[in-house]
Amino acid sequence: MLSIFEESKKYMPGGVNSPVRAFKDVNVEPPVIKRGEGAYIFDEDGNKYIDFVGAWGPMILGHCDEDVVKAIKENCESAIAFGAPTELELKLAKHMCSTLDNIEMIRMVNSGTEATMSAVRLARGYTGKSKIIKFAGCYHGHFDGFLVSAGSGVMTEGIPGSAGVPKESIQNTLIANYNDIENIREVFKKYGSDVAGVIIEPVAGNMGVIPAEEEFLEVLSRLCKQYGSLLIFDEVMSGFRVAYKGAQSLYKVKPDLVTYAKIMGGGLPCGAYGGRREIMEMLSPLGPVYQAGTMSGNPVVMAAGLATLTKLYNNPKYYEHLEVLGEKLEKGVLHISKEKGIPITVNRRGAMLTIFFTELEKVRNYEDAKTCNTKLFARFFEHMLKGGINIAPSQFEALFINVKHSEEDIESFLQVMREFQI
Ligand SMILES: Cc1ncc(COP(=O)(O)O)c(C=O)c1O
């Protein structure tokens, strides 16, 4: 009899609905997950894993958090979808606008990809310019215009972009180097007058975790102002993760637009983009920039998102807990790597961390990340999975801690790592 995953391959390309789930780079068959509870997930064969993937970020409250489940259950009894205004979407919009910085108005969508591609359209509509600058190694979803030098699965699989993306679609996408002040100055000098916006992960997670440097962001922000370009922070991953108010709260720089997804939907398909009122009012039906969605603002999703964000907002101690565990993990990993002579660098912001298998002391950009020994990572990954520790199956992803993780879970991670034979 075929395993569930083998049978899935007959009906879904690669057996998956998103490529990275197929574990292609680590040559391991992915476990088929049946159930999640708090910090743990369980596969169809009955194996238990301590989960450091958390659905690629959203499950910061742990799997099936009681308040999120309650909100979903209560609301789906009477409101699944209307495609009409609801009070729930107002509540979530109001909550986000009042608890986040630099968000005066917001538009709900259904994924991170939708949020970023729509924010870019809005930046173009607002400025009347065409070009967008993105940074090598940053991933903003699978929209045509972003599939150049992208991180995440595009990076792991060594795809220079993607087949099916006509060159016309990327001719207005400029690539700059992350954390490279000289380079961004040059790009603006050459193309600045036609740059509608710059999109950046202020704490990058898709070439592994690489935080932007303060001075770099300050220069970037000044250049945007000087040339009349919008600064778009893609906080799809870092929003509500590195801090409740996201990566922007770690820096002095103020973005014009911000994109969210992952945590804000409480594990349901969701995204949003928001920013200054005068920019957001350019959106249809008020303004000329069209963007729409049958499922946008779906009541069940709004309920899950609201339950998640309210719980996070009301419990600042969660972020203290995440910081304590993050530091314990970071220190433990570095200690073990020294003991065992494994060349490793760790980058971390709060509950988001990457263990880079590199000889470099610092990983500051895409070129640095590419020095990693991906074969060694693949062996490490397999070892950890067999030891019941679920981490992302790629060197160029983040590891996420959730509020249900305990000190013992971090100890278990470190114990399994200690047994890794290099
Ligand atoms: C920073 C960032 N932006 C955008 C996206 C795309 O989001 P989605 O997969 O929900 O389309 C991702 C997904 O990982 C992301 O990490």
Short mmCIF file of C-alpha atoms and ligand atoms in Angstrom, two decimals:
data_model
loop_
_atom_site.label_atom_id
_atom_site.label_comp_id
_atom_site.label_asym_id
_atom_site.label_seq_id
_atom_site.Cartn_x
_atom_site.Cartn_y
_atom_site.Cartn_z
CA MET A 1 0.00 0.00 0.00
CA LEU A 2 1.25 3.48 -0.84
CA SER A 3 2.08 5.81 2.01
CA ILE A 4 -0.13 8.91 2.24
CA PHE A 5 2.72 11.02 0.86
CA GLU A 6 3.40 8.63 -2.04
CA GLU A 7 -0.29 8.63 -2.94
CA SER A 8 -0.38 12.43 -2.65
CA LYS A 9 2.25 12.58 -5.40
CA LYS A 10 -0.26 11.03 -7.79
CA TYR A 11 -2.69 13.89 -7.34
CA MET A 12 -0.66 16.95 -6.36
CA PRO A 13 2.62 18.02 -8.01
CA GLY A 14 5.39 16.71 -5.76
CA GLY A 15 2.73 15.57 -3.29
CA VAL A 16 2.42 19.08 -1.88
CA ASN A 17 0.66 22.40 -2.24
CA SER A 18 3.77 24.50 -1.59
CA PRO A 19 7.19 23.29 -2.81
CA VAL A 20 9.30 23.55 0.32
CA ARG A 21 7.07 21.01 2.09
CA ALA A 22 8.37 18.24 -0.19
CA PHE A 23 11.78 18.25 1.61
CA LYS A 24 13.55 18.02 -1.75
CA ASP A 25 16.83 19.50 -0.54
CA VAL A 26 17.20 17.28 2.45
CA ASN A 27 16.33 13.98 0.78
CA VAL A 28 13.97 12.86 3.48
CA GLU A 29 10.32 11.88 3.06
CA PRO A 30 8.27 14.52 4.88
CA PRO A 31 6.12 13.30 7.76
CA VAL A 32 2.40 13.64 7.08
CA ILE A 33 1.02 15.67 9.95
CA LYS A 34 -2.21 14.70 11.62
CA ARG A 35 -2.55 16.81 14.71
CA GLY A 36 -1.03 19.71 16.60
CA GLU A 37 -1.22 20.58 20.28
CA GLY A 38 0.68 23.46 21.86
CA ALA A 39 4.39 23.06 21.10
CA TYR A 40 3.96 19.64 19.51
CA ILE A 41 2.83 18.05 16.28
CA PHE A 42 2.05 14.40 15.63
CA ASP A 43 2.31 12.57 12.32
CA GLU A 44 0.10 9.88 10.81
CA ASP A 45 2.52 7.19 12.05
CA GLY A 46 2.10 8.34 15.63
CA ASN A 47 5.48 10.11 15.95
CA LYS A 48 5.62 13.21 18.13
CA TYR A 49 7.79 16.21 17.28
CA ILE A 50 8.64 19.37 19.16
CA ASP A 51 7.67 21.86 16.48
CA PHE A 52 9.95 24.77 15.60
CA VAL A 53 8.27 25.47 12.26
CA GLY A 54 4.86 26.57 13.57
CA ALA A 55 3.24 26.48 10.11
CA TRP A 56 6.15 28.65 8.88
CA GLY A 57 5.49 31.31 11.48
CA PRO A 58 1.79 31.79 12.22
CA MET A 59 1.44 29.51 15.25
CA ILE A 60 3.06 31.79 17.80
CA LEU A 61 0.43 30.79 20.39
CA GLY A 62 1.16 27.12 19.74
CA HIS A 63 -1.04 24.70 17.86
CA CYS A 64 -4.78 24.84 18.41
CA ASP A 65 -4.65 27.50 21.09
CA GLU A 66 -7.89 27.29 23.09
CA ASP A 67 -8.93 30.91 22.50
CA VAL A 68 -8.30 30.76 18.77
CA VAL A 69 -10.22 27.48 18.48
CA LYS A 70 -13.09 28.98 20.49
CA ALA A 71 -13.22 32.06 18.27
CA ILE A 72 -13.28 29.94 15.11
CA LYS A 73 -15.96 27.61 16.46
CA GLU A 74 -18.21 30.38 17.76
CA ASN A 75 -18.08 32.39 14.57
CA CYS A 76 -18.43 29.61 12.06
CA GLU A 77 -21.75 28.63 13.62
CA SER A 78 -23.30 31.79 12.21
CA ALA A 79 -20.88 33.50 9.82
CA ILE A 80 -18.70 31.65 7.32
CA ALA A 81 -18.64 34.00 4.35
CA PHE A 82 -20.77 36.86 3.07
CA GLY A 83 -18.60 38.98 0.83
CA ALA A 84 -20.17 41.91 2.67
CA PRO A 85 -19.07 44.27 5.45
CA THR A 86 -19.00 42.68 8.91
CA GLU A 87 -18.29 44.00 12.40
CA LEU A 88 -15.55 41.39 12.82
CA GLU A 89 -13.41 42.91 10.08
CA LEU A 90 -13.92 46.34 11.65
CA LYS A 91 -12.77 44.95 15.01
CA LEU A 92 -9.58 43.49 13.57
CA ALA A 93 -8.85 46.59 11.46
CA LYS A 94 -9.45 48.85 14.48
CA HIS A 95 -7.30 46.65 16.68
CA MET A 96 -4.42 46.73 14.22
CA CYS A 97 -4.65 50.45 13.49
CA SER A 98 -4.76 51.31 17.19
CA THR A 99 -2.05 48.94 18.45
CA LEU A 100 0.51 49.18 15.63
CA ASP A 101 2.63 52.15 14.61
CA ASN A 102 2.29 53.87 11.22
CA ILE A 103 -0.92 52.07 10.28
CA GLU A 104 -3.79 54.54 9.89
CA MET A 105 -5.80 52.41 7.50
CA ILE A 106 -5.61 48.78 6.48
CA ARG A 107 -6.87 46.48 3.71
CA MET A 108 -7.37 42.77 4.45
CA VAL A 109 -6.34 40.16 1.86
CA ASN A 110 -5.81 36.40 1.91
CA SER A 111 -2.06 35.78 1.90
CA GLY A 112 1.32 37.41 2.24
CA THR A 113 1.80 37.30 -1.52
CA GLU A 114 -1.41 39.24 -2.05
CA ALA A 115 -0.41 41.77 0.58
CA THR A 116 3.00 42.51 -0.94
CA MET A 117 1.90 42.58 -4.57
CA SER A 118 -0.98 44.87 -3.70
CA ALA A 119 1.25 47.18 -1.65
CA VAL A 120 3.58 47.48 -4.63
CA ARG A 121 0.67 48.32 -6.94
CA LEU A 122 -0.46 50.94 -4.46
CA ALA A 123 3.04 52.42 -4.29
CA ARG A 124 3.08 52.64 -8.08
CA GLY A 125 -0.40 54.17 -8.17
CA TYR A 126 0.44 56.69 -5.47
CA THR A 127 3.77 57.83 -6.90
CA GLY A 128 2.99 57.41 -10.59
CA LYS A 129 6.38 55.68 -10.98
CA SER A 130 7.18 52.18 -12.18
CA LYS A 131 10.28 50.68 -10.63
CA ILE A 132 10.50 48.70 -7.41
CA ILE A 133 13.67 47.92 -5.52
CA LYS A 134 13.90 44.62 -3.69
CA PHE A 135 16.88 43.08 -1.93
CA ALA A 136 18.68 39.92 -2.94
CA GLY A 137 17.64 37.07 -0.68
CA CYS A 138 14.42 38.70 0.49
CA TYR A 139 11.24 36.81 -0.36
CA HIS A 140 7.94 38.59 -0.75
CA GLY A 141 5.75 35.79 -2.11
CA HIS A 142 5.33 34.28 -5.55
CA PHE A 143 4.12 37.32 -7.48
CA ASP A 144 5.88 37.50 -10.90
CA GLY A 145 7.63 40.79 -10.22
CA PHE A 146 9.28 39.44 -7.05
CA LEU A 147 10.71 36.21 -8.42
CA VAL A 148 14.18 37.54 -8.98
CA SER A 149 16.96 36.82 -6.51
CA ALA A 150 14.32 35.75 -4.03
CA GLY A 151 14.93 33.81 -0.83
CA SER A 152 12.92 30.97 0.74
CA GLY A 153 12.12 28.05 -1.60
CA VAL A 154 13.38 29.98 -4.62
CA MET A 155 16.77 30.22 -2.95
CA THR A 156 16.94 26.66 -1.71
CA GLU A 157 16.04 25.13 -5.01
CA GLY A 158 18.53 27.27 -6.87
CA ILE A 159 15.86 28.60 -9.19
CA PRO A 160 17.13 31.89 -10.62
CA GLY A 161 13.54 33.05 -10.70
CA SER A 162 10.88 30.84 -12.14
CA ALA A 163 9.80 29.53 -15.52
CA GLY A 164 6.64 31.22 -16.65
CA VAL A 165 7.74 34.68 -15.59
CA PRO A 166 8.13 36.81 -18.73
CA LYS A 167 11.07 39.18 -18.63
CA GLU A 168 8.65 42.07 -19.11
CA SER A 169 7.24 41.26 -15.67
CA ILE A 170 10.56 41.79 -13.95
CA GLN A 171 11.96 44.61 -16.01
CA ASN A 172 10.79 47.09 -13.39
CA THR A 173 12.28 45.13 -10.49
CA LEU A 174 15.69 46.34 -9.37
CA ILE A 175 17.82 44.19 -7.09
CA ALA A 176 20.02 45.71 -4.41
CA ASN A 177 22.27 44.16 -1.75
CA TYR A 178 20.91 43.86 1.77
CA ASN A 179 22.80 45.90 4.39
CA ASP A 180 24.94 47.52 1.67
CA ILE A 181 24.77 51.32 1.95
CA GLU A 182 27.01 52.05 -1.02
CA ASN A 183 25.05 49.77 -3.28
CA ILE A 184 21.63 51.23 -2.42
CA ARG A 185 23.01 54.74 -2.96
CA GLU A 186 24.21 53.71 -6.41
CA VAL A 187 20.88 52.12 -7.34
CA PHE A 188 19.01 55.28 -6.34
CA LYS A 189 21.50 57.49 -8.12
CA LYS A 190 20.94 55.59 -11.34
CA TYR A 191 17.18 54.90 -11.20
CA GLY A 192 15.88 56.98 -8.28
CA SER A 193 13.61 59.27 -10.26
CA ASP A 194 11.58 56.26 -11.46
CA VAL A 195 11.47 54.28 -8.19
CA ALA A 196 7.91 53.91 -6.85
CA GLY A 197 8.97 52.00 -3.79
CA VAL A 198 11.46 49.85 -1.96
CA ILE A 199 10.26 46.64 -0.37
CA ILE A 200 12.32 45.08 2.39
CA GLU A 201 12.06 42.49 5.14
CA PRO A 202 13.41 44.68 7.98
CA VAL A 203 14.36 41.47 9.75
CA ALA A 204 14.86 39.09 6.87
CA GLY A 205 13.78 35.52 7.42
CA ASN A 206 13.95 34.07 3.95
CA MET A 207 17.71 33.85 3.48
CA GLY A 208 17.82 32.67 7.06
CA VAL A 209 17.37 35.32 9.75
CA ILE A 210 19.35 38.46 8.90
CA PRO A 211 18.36 41.68 10.65
CA ALA A 212 18.81 44.92 8.74
CA GLU A 213 21.41 47.21 10.26
CA GLU A 214 20.08 50.48 11.74
CA GLU A 215 22.31 52.74 9.69
CA PHE A 216 21.44 50.92 6.49
CA LEU A 217 17.71 51.39 7.12
CA GLU A 218 18.24 55.05 7.97
CA VAL A 219 20.07 55.68 4.71
CA LEU A 220 17.41 53.75 2.83
CA SER A 221 14.64 55.79 4.41
CA ARG A 222 16.42 59.07 3.60
CA LEU A 223 16.91 58.01 -0.02
CA CYS A 224 13.22 57.11 -0.30
CA LYS A 225 12.25 60.56 0.99
CA GLN A 226 14.77 62.31 -1.25
CA TYR A 227 13.51 60.57 -4.39
CA GLY A 228 9.80 60.46 -3.48
CA SER A 229 9.69 56.66 -3.26
CA LEU A 230 7.64 54.73 -0.69
CA LEU A 231 9.35 52.55 1.88
CA ILE A 232 7.47 49.26 2.26
CA PHE A 233 8.26 47.04 5.22
CA ASP A 234 7.32 43.44 4.54
CA GLU A 235 6.43 42.22 8.03
CA VAL A 236 4.64 39.10 6.86
CA MET A 237 7.06 37.05 8.94
CA SER A 238 8.45 39.55 11.45
CA GLY A 239 5.13 41.21 12.36
CA PHE A 240 3.93 40.17 15.87
CA ARG A 241 6.95 37.83 15.89
CA VAL A 242 10.13 39.74 16.75
CA ALA A 243 7.95 42.02 18.92
CA TYR A 244 4.20 42.63 19.04
CA LYS A 245 4.68 45.80 16.99
CA GLY A 246 6.98 43.96 14.64
CA ALA A 247 10.43 44.73 13.31
CA GLN A 248 9.58 48.39 12.77
CA SER A 249 9.51 48.83 16.54
CA LEU A 250 13.18 47.75 16.71
CA TYR A 251 14.30 50.60 14.47
CA LYS A 252 13.88 54.37 14.33
CA VAL A 253 12.87 54.32 10.68
CA LYS A 254 9.20 54.77 9.76
CA PRO A 255 7.80 52.85 6.79
CA ASP A 256 5.12 54.30 4.49
CA LEU A 257 3.39 50.96 4.00
CA VAL A 258 3.58 47.70 5.93
CA THR A 259 2.48 44.21 4.89
CA TYR A 260 1.31 41.49 7.27
CA ALA A 261 0.16 37.86 7.07
CA LYS A 262 1.03 34.64 8.95
CA ILE A 263 0.46 35.45 12.68
CA MET A 264 -2.27 38.01 11.99
CA GLY A 265 -4.57 35.25 10.66
CA GLY A 266 -4.09 32.97 13.65
CA GLY A 267 -3.24 30.10 11.29
CA LEU A 268 -6.01 30.75 8.77
CA PRO A 269 -5.31 32.18 5.28
CA CYS A 270 -4.89 35.88 5.77
CA GLY A 271 -2.88 38.96 4.90
CA ALA A 272 -3.13 42.74 5.10
CA TYR A 273 -1.39 45.91 4.07
CA GLY A 274 -1.67 49.26 5.67
CA GLY A 275 -0.07 52.63 6.16
CA ARG A 276 -0.68 56.34 5.93
CA ARG A 277 -4.25 57.40 5.27
CA GLU A 278 -3.48 59.56 2.23
CA ILE A 279 -1.77 56.57 0.58
CA MET A 280 -4.42 54.00 1.56
CA GLU A 281 -7.17 56.31 0.27
CA MET A 282 -5.76 55.78 -3.22
CA LEU A 283 -7.32 52.29 -3.10
CA SER A 284 -10.55 51.51 -4.89
CA PRO A 285 -13.40 52.34 -4.18
CA LEU A 286 -12.00 55.67 -2.91
CA GLY A 287 -9.16 55.99 -5.38
CA PRO A 288 -7.93 54.70 -8.73
CA VAL A 289 -5.81 51.72 -7.55
CA TYR A 290 -7.84 48.55 -8.01
CA GLN A 291 -7.49 45.58 -5.67
CA ALA A 292 -10.23 43.20 -4.59
CA GLY A 293 -10.96 39.75 -3.14
CA THR A 294 -14.02 37.53 -2.72
CA MET A 295 -12.63 36.06 0.49
CA SER A 296 -10.92 39.18 1.84
CA GLY A 297 -11.99 39.94 5.41
CA ASN A 298 -13.59 36.51 5.75
CA PRO A 299 -15.39 36.41 9.13
CA VAL A 300 -13.89 33.14 10.38
CA VAL A 301 -10.40 34.32 9.48
CA MET A 302 -11.01 37.71 11.10
CA ALA A 303 -12.19 35.95 14.28
CA ALA A 304 -9.05 33.77 14.43
CA GLY A 305 -6.83 36.79 13.74
CA LEU A 306 -8.55 38.96 16.33
CA ALA A 307 -8.33 36.22 18.99
CA THR A 308 -4.62 35.78 18.26
CA LEU A 309 -3.66 39.44 18.17
CA THR A 310 -5.73 40.36 21.22
CA LYS A 311 -4.18 37.54 23.22
CA LEU A 312 -0.67 38.58 22.17
CA TYR A 313 -1.35 42.26 22.86
CA ASN A 314 -2.81 41.57 26.31
CA ASN A 315 0.10 39.34 27.34
CA PRO A 316 3.40 41.19 26.92
CA LYS A 317 4.91 38.49 29.12
CA TYR A 318 4.67 36.12 26.16
CA TYR A 319 7.39 38.13 24.41
CA GLU A 320 9.54 37.98 27.54
CA HIS A 321 9.11 34.20 27.57
CA LEU A 322 9.99 33.99 23.87
CA GLU A 323 13.11 36.09 24.46
CA VAL A 324 14.24 33.90 27.38
CA LEU A 325 13.80 30.73 25.33
CA GLY A 326 15.35 32.30 22.23
CA GLU A 327 18.43 33.30 24.18
CA LYS A 328 18.69 29.88 25.80
CA LEU A 329 18.50 28.20 22.41
CA GLU A 330 20.97 30.57 20.78
CA LYS A 331 23.53 30.24 23.59
CA GLY A 332 23.06 26.47 23.79
CA VAL A 333 23.54 25.99 20.05
CA LEU A 334 26.69 28.13 20.01
CA HIS A 335 28.08 26.29 23.03
CA ILE A 336 27.50 22.86 21.49
CA SER A 337 28.91 23.92 18.14
CA LYS A 338 32.11 25.10 19.85
CA GLU A 339 32.37 21.90 21.86
CA LYS A 340 31.93 19.77 18.78
CA GLY A 341 33.92 21.98 16.41
CA ILE A 342 30.99 22.58 14.06
CA PRO A 343 31.38 25.88 12.18
CA ILE A 344 28.17 27.71 13.03
CA THR A 345 26.90 31.29 13.24
CA VAL A 346 23.53 32.06 14.82
CA ASN A 347 21.38 35.08 13.94
CA ARG A 348 18.37 35.79 16.12
CA ARG A 349 15.73 38.40 16.79
CA GLY A 350 13.38 37.33 19.57
CA ALA A 351 11.64 34.10 18.71
CA MET A 352 13.06 33.81 15.20
CA LEU A 353 16.48 32.32 14.65
CA THR A 354 18.72 30.64 12.06
CA ILE A 355 21.65 28.34 12.65
CA PHE A 356 23.96 29.04 9.69
CA PHE A 357 26.43 26.25 8.93
CA THR A 358 29.18 28.60 7.80
CA GLU A 359 32.77 29.45 8.68
CA LEU A 360 31.84 33.16 8.58
CA GLU A 361 31.60 34.96 11.89
CA LYS A 362 28.76 37.16 10.67
CA VAL A 363 26.00 36.61 8.12
CA ARG A 364 24.84 40.04 6.91
CA ASN A 365 23.46 39.42 3.43
CA TYR A 366 22.56 36.94 0.70
CA GLU A 367 26.19 36.37 -0.40
CA ASP A 368 27.17 35.50 3.19
CA ALA A 369 24.20 33.14 3.53
CA LYS A 370 25.22 31.35 0.36
CA THR A 371 28.54 30.31 1.96
CA CYS A 372 26.61 27.81 4.10
CA ASN A 373 27.33 24.11 3.87
CA THR A 374 23.90 22.93 2.78
CA LYS A 375 24.99 19.27 2.73
CA LEU A 376 25.95 19.47 6.39
CA PHE A 377 22.65 21.22 7.10
CA ALA A 378 20.77 18.40 5.34
CA ARG A 379 22.43 15.83 7.61
CA PHE A 380 21.72 17.96 10.65
CA PHE A 381 18.09 18.30 9.62
CA GLU A 382 17.66 14.54 9.21
CA HIS A 383 19.28 13.91 12.59
CA MET A 384 17.03 16.43 14.34
CA LEU A 385 13.86 15.09 12.70
CA LYS A 386 14.72 11.53 13.70
CA GLY A 387 15.28 12.84 17.22
CA GLY A 388 11.77 14.35 17.28
CA ILE A 389 12.71 17.95 16.55
CA ASN A 390 10.87 19.56 13.65
CA ILE A 391 12.79 22.42 12.02
CA ALA A 392 12.40 23.88 8.54
CA PRO A 393 13.90 21.60 5.87
CA SER A 394 16.16 24.30 4.49
CA GLN A 395 19.25 26.18 5.59
CA PHE A 396 17.66 29.42 4.42
CA GLU A 397 14.64 29.54 6.69
CA ALA A 398 13.93 30.64 10.23
CA LEU A 399 13.26 28.52 13.26
CA PHE A 400 10.31 29.74 15.30
CA ILE A 401 9.66 29.47 19.02
CA ASN A 402 6.10 29.65 20.27
CA VAL A 403 4.65 30.64 23.63
CA LYS A 404 3.82 27.03 24.54
CA HIS A 405 7.45 25.94 24.26
CA SER A 406 9.06 25.33 27.63
CA GLU A 407 12.65 25.38 28.87
CA GLU A 408 12.50 21.56 28.71
CA ASP A 409 11.61 21.72 25.00
CA ILE A 410 14.69 23.86 24.37
CA GLU A 411 16.76 21.43 26.47
CA SER A 412 15.44 18.56 24.32
CA PHE A 413 16.48 20.42 21.17
CA LEU A 414 19.98 20.92 22.57
CA GLN A 415 20.21 17.32 23.77
CA VAL A 416 19.38 15.98 20.29
CA MET A 417 21.87 18.43 18.77
CA ARG A 418 24.59 17.19 21.16
CA GLU A 419 24.19 13.73 19.62
CA PHE A 420 24.78 15.00 16.07
CA GLN A 421 27.87 13.43 14.50
CA ILE A 422 29.51 15.90 12.14
C1 LIG B 1 8.46 38.07 4.29
C2 LIG B 1 7.44 37.33 3.49
N1 LIG B 1 6.68 37.99 2.61
C3 LIG B 1 5.74 37.37 1.88
C4 LIG B 1 5.53 36.03 1.99
C5 LIG B 1 4.46 35.35 1.18
O1 LIG B 1 3.41 34.99 2.03
P1 LIG B 1 2.37 33.85 1.61
O2 LIG B 1 3.14 32.56 1.60
O3 LIG B 1 1.31 33.91 2.67
O4 LIG B 1 1.86 34.20 0.27
C6 LIG B 1 6.30 35.28 2.89
C7 LIG B 1 6.11 33.84 3.02
O5 LIG B 1 6.86 33.12 3.61
C8 LIG B 1 7.28 35.95 3.66
O6 LIG B 1 8.03 35.30 4.55
#
